[in-house]
Amino acid sequence: MNPAFSVIAFTVLAGAAQGLVVTLALAVLAGVPLAPGFGSTALIVAQAMLLIGLVASFGHLGRPERAWRAALMWRTSWLSREVIVLPAFIAVNGLWWLALRNGMHTPLLPLAAIVMAAALWCCTAMIYACLRFIQEWAHSLTIANFTLIGLSSGLVLASALAAVLGEQALLRLTAPAAVAVTLSAWATRSLALYRNAALKPRSTLQSATGIHAPDLVQKSMGMSAGSFNTREFFHGASRAAFKQIKLAFIMLAFVAPVLLLVWAATAQSTAAFVLALLVQAPGLVAERWFFFAQARHPQNLYYQVVS
Amino acid sequence: MIQWLKDLMGSGSTVRAEPGETLAKQLALVIDLNVCVGCHACVTSCKEWNNFGSAGPLADERPYGADPTGTFFNRVQTYEAGAFPGTDTIHFPKSCLHCEDPPCVPVCPTGASYKRKEDGIVLVDYDKCIGCKYCAWACPYGARELDEERQVMTKCTLCVDRIYDEKLPREDRKPACVKACPTGARLFGDVKDPASDVSKAIRERGGYSLMPEWETNPANQYLPRRVTQAVGGAAQVQAKLPGRE
Amino acid sequence: MFKFLSREPIHDPLASPAPGAHTEVKTTTCYMCACRCGIRVHLREGEVRYIDGNPEHPLNQGVICAKGASGIMKQVSPARLTRPLLRKAGSERGAGEFEPISWDRAFDLLTERLSKIRATDPKKFALFTGRDQMQALTGLFARQFGTPNYAAHGGFCSVNMAAGMIYTIGGSFWEFGGPDLDRAKLFVMIGTAEDHHSNPMKIALSKFKRAGGRFISINPVRTGYSAIADEWIPIKPGTDGALFMALLHELIANDLIDHAFLKRFTNAPQLVVLDEGEREGLFAFDPDPQRGPPGDGRNPHNKLVWDKSDGKVKAAYPEGIAEGCDPALEGHFTLADGTRVAPSFQLLRERVASCTPEWAQAITGIAAARIRDLAREMGETALRQAFELPIAWTDAWGKQHASTQARPVAFHAMRGLAAHSNGFQTVRALAVLMSVLGTIDAPGGFRHKAPYPRHIVPNYRAFNSPEMIHPNTPLNAAPLGFPANPEELAINPDGSPIRIDHAFSWEHPLSAHGLMHNVITNAVKGDPYRIDTLLIFMANMAWNSSMNTMAVREMLNRKDEAGEYMIPFLVVCDAFQSETVAFADLVLPDTTYLERHDVMSMLDRPISEFDGPVDSVRVPVVPPLGECKPFQEVLIELASRMKFPAFTTPEGGRKFSGYPDFVVKFEPQPGIGFLMGWRGKDGTQHLRGEPNPNQWQAYASNNCVFQYHMPQSMHYMRNWNREYLDFAKDKGWRQRNDPVQLALYSDTLQTFRLAARGKTAGRQPPDALRERIATYFDPLPFWYPPLEDSATDLQAYPLNAITQRPMAMYHSWDSQNAWLRQIHSHNYLHVNPLTALAAGIADGGWCWVESQWGRVRCMVRHSEAVEPGTVWTWNAIGKADGAWQLAPGADEARKGFLLNHLITEELPFDGGEHGANTISNSDPVTGQAGWYDVRVRIRPAAADEAEQTFPQVATMPAAPGVLGKTASALMYFAGRRK
């Protein structure tokens, strides 16, 4: 696939925001002592990220003025469901923020926020996982990765916020949790990479054309300067660049943040917590880019050669 | 209001086929690879009809510049099999297969992608489409193209605006590509009607689906190459000839 | 109210996007290629909205090809010229600096200049036309002007195919005849990629396959039609003649020949003189003065055969073979006066004796066993799987045949055979092969299309003396035709050529279609003289319609010591801004095919069906753009201004108001005009009749086509069908009703050979050309390696380079078409992977392909569908930067390429005419350009080289008045905008 930055931006920002909200909700439900304004600050940060992400996702649409229609097919479409769950999640966050501002402390809203965040991760991941012939995506590992990576990024963000705003109680919980979740995310992501590397495509040129000759090759894709099908489904990066991006996201999204978090926790360094966030951010972008780019769509079989 | 509530509650559509619904009629094309010479007549006949029709206009980017590219519903490709001197050259037209189980329909968030109940044609509602491209991701055949200028998804309509147009003479009420094809490599009809030309061709000539492993049940079927090895001999399906595979 | 939330569709897919717009449908004839299918043009608010095939047209029966369906984009191409242009004074040719002028000024300029030429030395005006279909009019114009310097493009296209077959069977392929796939069981297609009679071929081929026919394709490459062949037989380019000779060898050796057919309908049994002397190799004749003079190529009378039944010599032609006579096809005999003779078929036997399949295998690359099997398959299908149709017919000698014999083996061939310097003899070999199988005009075999078959050799008044050229006088002879002997050559008393292209000279005597590819070179060299004005119509001479393109471009600009251009005045008429337009001094904007009247006439390039003559027209469907004017109107205007007799009334006034008027009224013979339908004052007489002033309306209301169905008794065996022969003469298609005996043995060629050997009293070639003519003017077909081989180091240049025509484009014409160029915006050199890898070139890599004459850099595509000794590409896709109003840097310029740069129009030749040391790179018999003879080598391009094709030319500026700027996105919508 050709990764679209608008979608990358949206899923990375939203994923981190969801993680942040879940972290906050769990902390509140667990009774972790927090400064009075922290919750609403954190929620504002999350809402801002969600809204920026949402606006970014509009960039992926050809006709953004009709975007409201996207909620209508929730019976069959995961995208439709996401389009309903995302505003619902934002609404719940908004209500919770209002509640916090008015001094109301009900467990219902943080619970609802957790449920909404989980549902949003599920919808977002299922948009890709439900496409059964994109074998790289069609697996429960996709949901696991979106959730764990989202949670990891949210915990890293929460830790940075907590460190900067001096929420030590929270930090003592989020730092190790961030390390644990990030390691888990790395594990599941590596499982997915391992699985993808071993995938045997079910579609072949023979099944795609019905011409069962063992040495079948394409000589012409029917047009000489590309089409939507050659632009949307091919990432265009060189093999070398592809490998480098894989290495980059493993290092930046998982390895480096873990190391930085451990150091930050042991050295009590606020700067290190912030650094972990700043290092993980490009790593998340790279990871999401790679997630899209690695998918080999069966339609690519039909678009290989010009002559 | 009641209708809207009814709609919302999902009490059936008159136009759209429901997921998993079995239709009484399924219009489709049968592509005969045995006589396609790769002339691209279907490609540009489709383009000219639809460019100025209800599915159009179909944009062309940099039409006179470097790397000209544009929206077409149908493409003709060329494949080679075998090694010299036993090489086969196969021309391969490809357009939307109007699957009976179209993966592009359930994923569409706005309902712009739909399959017609009355004849099984899969269409895009250009007034609803938001250009999210999700349906294109969901099509294993790459049969859909986003029109770069209108920013909505487009695809073969089986010339639905020709086949029902009473102002056209009866023999013209067929897709533009079918009418144009000089070798008659494109047949059109109802694959659910066992007496139709398309059904007969599929039965007699061993019509097959593309990418059957994904169980999309494409309505369009392809007829394989056959070879007549001796004058007066029977034509054998190419894949079954000795020495292949 | 909540409809907007409804799940029902909003957009109605059946609704018209422009409701209420005025629509209409007009019929006309397509001209995206030379197939000339009938089309319907659907207009919305007067703009072209849709073009489809006309179901009622006999040629295409409702289908249309990729090009025809893209006619709309040709109509709106930004490359369209719209105003006459004059090169700015002081600017250089090729720089493309023009000023628009009025038609009045253009006509004044041309009339003044041409009148001066006509009044002093008419041959200094040369008129050469390209892809056009109006040779009857352009030929008439040239003839009325009084210049012999006229031809269309046949000389570098496929004259070998036309001449090789016409001199043998009286007809040829494409519009003159073709394979009867309705009844054939075996179809062999040779050297054909996609030709311009393509839609009928596609229709017929599909029906043939579905009915169980077996289709074999012989070609170095497997593209186009060959893709659906049941068997592909790869062959080395230029060696098909060897294959045919070997097939003949096998057929004769296995007696798989149609004896009865050969005896009755060909000159196979006619006795050839073997004794030395001035009749050696010509047919024996009866010296009795009552029998008339000895026969020659055009008058095949007074022939003899040896009757085996009584061992006596009998008269054979025009009497035919009498009942009970069994003429010998083999043996050596002696006439009463002691002359040694043999039937010409005996000589053919002796000729093919050494043409074994093993011999052919070494030349063609086809296994000897396969050649044997192929011959057996052809022979047995033709003879053992034959059948009869219950159609009674009477032959030219009165014998009544109760049924018609079918011979279900059909052939088709094209440029793969013709575009070689051995093409004429190769095509002759094929025609002889088709004849020994008895397939000529038989059901299931080859069938003629009216006005063919024509006489062997077709009759015409030859232009053969400089005395025939007079100022202000029409030429009393035809500039083009089919010479039957050296006396008909267009040469001066000293044997030098009279024509600028050297056509009909000793260099290539039977150059029936002229040699367009020589004109510019010869004019610049002043060989045989300098001309003043060259008028080119619809031919891209400064690009793909030339061999050695870059040199031609330089020559167009060459000046003499006085600073004048070697070709002083160049006029180009075209609808589009081609590469050639930049070199013109005067540019005349032609209309497109949707804006004009045209005729597809029996007098020109006919469009007949097997079962009867057909002609068709184009009528304007939309008004001409800008100031575009159909070229025919230009010619008629000039002809009227210069008062050509055929265009002027006895009182000195203008005879024709315009082209449509001319078509209606002009009669080269009484009752015969350009169009044969709806003649007579009331429009009820067909084929022959008085002019009908409403003839155009009659065509326009009848799908622009007229088809005549002959009765069944006239459908077959028309070379010898009495009813048909009389009918054809009566309708003016032929001047005589003599039967047309197939000329397996060509005494016409022998007359040239005898002249070369000094055996005749008449004209003889210059000494330097004697050996060449004696060698190649062999009365029997034979194979020889292409001439270029002997001028080439075959070790250094081991590969053949050829082109194929893609189905979606027609010559250089379609890169300005926004839709078609998306299918082919650039091209690759296709190379067999073994060959490519041996040279170190990866798939998709850049390479140099070099001949000894030039080099080209391009991208390579590996392909198993090409024999390893050949490389090929699609023709005419590469363009000059900026031509055709493509943006600078377009794919066609940067990634597209021509092979033309590798080809030379001249080969070294010792002692050419007047001591020249070169001769045309052409077939020595017809002058056909040897396009596919070139030998090349390939090597990878260096990694640091620019990734673009070579050569590149400087960007052409846009000519003033071209239609439009190149938009970044095109969303054309005919009629009311959405």
PDB file of C-alpha atoms in Angstrom, chain C residues 685-761:
ATOM      1  CA  GLN C 685     -28.592   3.255 -61.645  1.00  0.00           C
ATOM      2  CA  HIS C 686     -25.815   1.554 -59.826  1.00  0.00           C
ATOM      3  CA  LEU C 687     -22.217   0.917 -60.874  1.00  0.00           C
ATOM      4  CA  ARG C 688     -22.563   2.886 -64.076  1.00  0.00           C
ATOM      5  CA  GLY C 689     -24.731   5.815 -65.027  1.00  0.00           C
ATOM      6  CA  GLU C 690     -24.965   9.519 -65.500  1.00  0.00           C
ATOM      7  CA  PRO C 691     -24.041  11.875 -62.717  1.00  0.00           C
ATOM      8  CA  ASN C 692     -26.681  12.261 -60.046  1.00  0.00           C
ATOM      9  CA  PRO C 693     -26.656  15.737 -58.482  1.00  0.00           C
ATOM     10  CA  ASN C 694     -28.112  14.270 -55.286  1.00  0.00           C
ATOM     11  CA  GLN C 695     -25.614  11.476 -55.023  1.00  0.00           C
ATOM     12  CA  TRP C 696     -24.092  12.754 -51.773  1.00  0.00           C
ATOM     13  CA  GLN C 697     -27.472  12.886 -50.090  1.00  0.00           C
ATOM     14  CA  ALA C 698     -28.163   9.344 -51.225  1.00  0.00           C
ATOM     15  CA  TYR C 699     -24.971   8.146 -49.555  1.00  0.00           C
ATOM     16  CA  ALA C 700     -25.557  10.200 -46.426  1.00  0.00           C
ATOM     17  CA  SER C 701     -28.980   8.649 -45.970  1.00  0.00           C
ATOM     18  CA  ASN C 702     -27.662   5.152 -46.561  1.00  0.00           C
ATOM     19  CA  ASN C 703     -25.008   4.899 -43.884  1.00  0.00           C
ATOM     20  CA  CYS C 704     -22.517   6.571 -46.217  1.00  0.00           C
ATOM     21  CA  VAL C 705     -21.932   3.287 -47.979  1.00  0.00           C
ATOM     22  CA  PHE C 706     -23.036   1.622 -51.188  1.00  0.00           C
ATOM     23  CA  GLN C 707     -22.795  -2.125 -51.478  1.00  0.00           C
ATOM     24  CA  TYR C 708     -23.609  -4.144 -54.535  1.00  0.00           C
ATOM     25  CA  HIS C 709     -24.287  -7.857 -54.194  1.00  0.00           C
ATOM     26  CA  MET C 710     -23.291  -9.835 -57.233  1.00  0.00           C
ATOM     27  CA  PRO C 711     -25.199 -12.988 -58.021  1.00  0.00           C
ATOM     28  CA  GLN C 712     -23.624 -16.144 -56.626  1.00  0.00           C
ATOM     29  CA  SER C 713     -22.485 -17.307 -60.016  1.00  0.00           C
ATOM     30  CA  MET C 714     -20.054 -14.375 -60.031  1.00  0.00           C
ATOM     31  CA  HIS C 715     -18.629 -14.893 -56.560  1.00  0.00           C
ATOM     32  CA  TYR C 716     -15.715 -17.202 -57.281  1.00  0.00           C
ATOM     33  CA  MET C 717     -13.019 -18.040 -59.831  1.00  0.00           C
ATOM     34  CA  ARG C 718     -13.301 -14.558 -61.176  1.00  0.00           C
ATOM     35  CA  ASN C 719      -9.975 -14.649 -63.005  1.00  0.00           C
ATOM     36  CA  TRP C 720     -11.737 -17.077 -65.364  1.00  0.00           C
ATOM     37  CA  ASN C 721     -15.433 -16.542 -64.671  1.00  0.00           C
ATOM     38  CA  ARG C 722     -17.011 -15.555 -67.990  1.00  0.00           C
ATOM     39  CA  GLU C 723     -20.023 -13.890 -66.471  1.00  0.00           C
ATOM     40  CA  TYR C 724     -17.824 -11.887 -64.115  1.00  0.00           C
ATOM     41  CA  LEU C 725     -15.243 -10.976 -66.755  1.00  0.00           C
ATOM     42  CA  ASP C 726     -17.932  -9.526 -69.003  1.00  0.00           C
ATOM     43  CA  PHE C 727     -19.558  -7.773 -66.074  1.00  0.00           C
ATOM     44  CA  ALA C 728     -16.288  -6.207 -64.934  1.00  0.00           C
ATOM     45  CA  LYS C 729     -15.579  -4.878 -68.394  1.00  0.00           C
ATOM     46  CA  ASP C 730     -19.059  -3.539 -68.722  1.00  0.00           C
ATOM     47  CA  LYS C 731     -18.782  -1.685 -65.442  1.00  0.00           C
ATOM     48  CA  GLY C 732     -15.454  -0.163 -66.409  1.00  0.00           C
ATOM     49  CA  TRP C 733     -13.361  -2.023 -63.831  1.00  0.00           C
ATOM     50  CA  ARG C 734     -11.235  -3.552 -66.546  1.00  0.00           C
ATOM     51  CA  GLN C 735     -10.643  -2.591 -70.110  1.00  0.00           C
ATOM     52  CA  ARG C 736     -10.820  -6.164 -71.365  1.00  0.00           C
ATOM     53  CA  ASN C 737     -12.701  -9.289 -70.524  1.00  0.00           C
ATOM     54  CA  ASP C 738      -9.800 -11.659 -71.164  1.00  0.00           C
ATOM     55  CA  PRO C 739      -9.326 -14.308 -68.512  1.00  0.00           C
ATOM     56  CA  VAL C 740      -6.429 -13.641 -66.159  1.00  0.00           C
ATOM     57  CA  GLN C 741      -4.168 -16.694 -66.179  1.00  0.00           C
ATOM     58  CA  LEU C 742      -2.077 -16.885 -63.058  1.00  0.00           C
ATOM     59  CA  ALA C 743       1.517 -16.073 -63.865  1.00  0.00           C
ATOM     60  CA  LEU C 744       3.505 -18.624 -61.913  1.00  0.00           C
ATOM     61  CA  TYR C 745       6.266 -17.932 -64.379  1.00  0.00           C
ATOM     62  CA  SER C 746       6.726 -14.225 -65.024  1.00  0.00           C
ATOM     63  CA  ASP C 747       7.835 -13.526 -68.545  1.00  0.00           C
ATOM     64  CA  THR C 748       7.564  -9.860 -67.701  1.00  0.00           C
ATOM     65  CA  LEU C 749      10.564 -10.194 -65.440  1.00  0.00           C
ATOM     66  CA  GLN C 750      12.380 -12.226 -68.059  1.00  0.00           C
ATOM     67  CA  THR C 751      12.150  -9.377 -70.580  1.00  0.00           C
ATOM     68  CA  PHE C 752      14.131  -7.217 -68.184  1.00  0.00           C
ATOM     69  CA  ARG C 753      16.625  -9.983 -67.628  1.00  0.00           C
ATOM     70  CA  LEU C 754      17.111 -10.419 -71.360  1.00  0.00           C
ATOM     71  CA  ALA C 755      17.674  -6.687 -71.766  1.00  0.00           C
ATOM     72  CA  ALA C 756      20.258  -6.768 -68.993  1.00  0.00           C
ATOM     73  CA  ARG C 757      22.046  -9.616 -70.766  1.00  0.00           C
ATOM     74  CA  GLY C 758      22.066  -7.679 -74.011  1.00  0.00           C
ATOM     75  CA  LYS C 759      19.860 -10.242 -75.748  1.00  0.00           C
ATOM     76  CA  THR C 760      17.215  -7.817 -76.944  1.00  0.00           C
ATOM     77  CA  ALA C 761      17.148  -5.073 -79.495  1.00  0.00           C
TER      78      ALA C 761
END
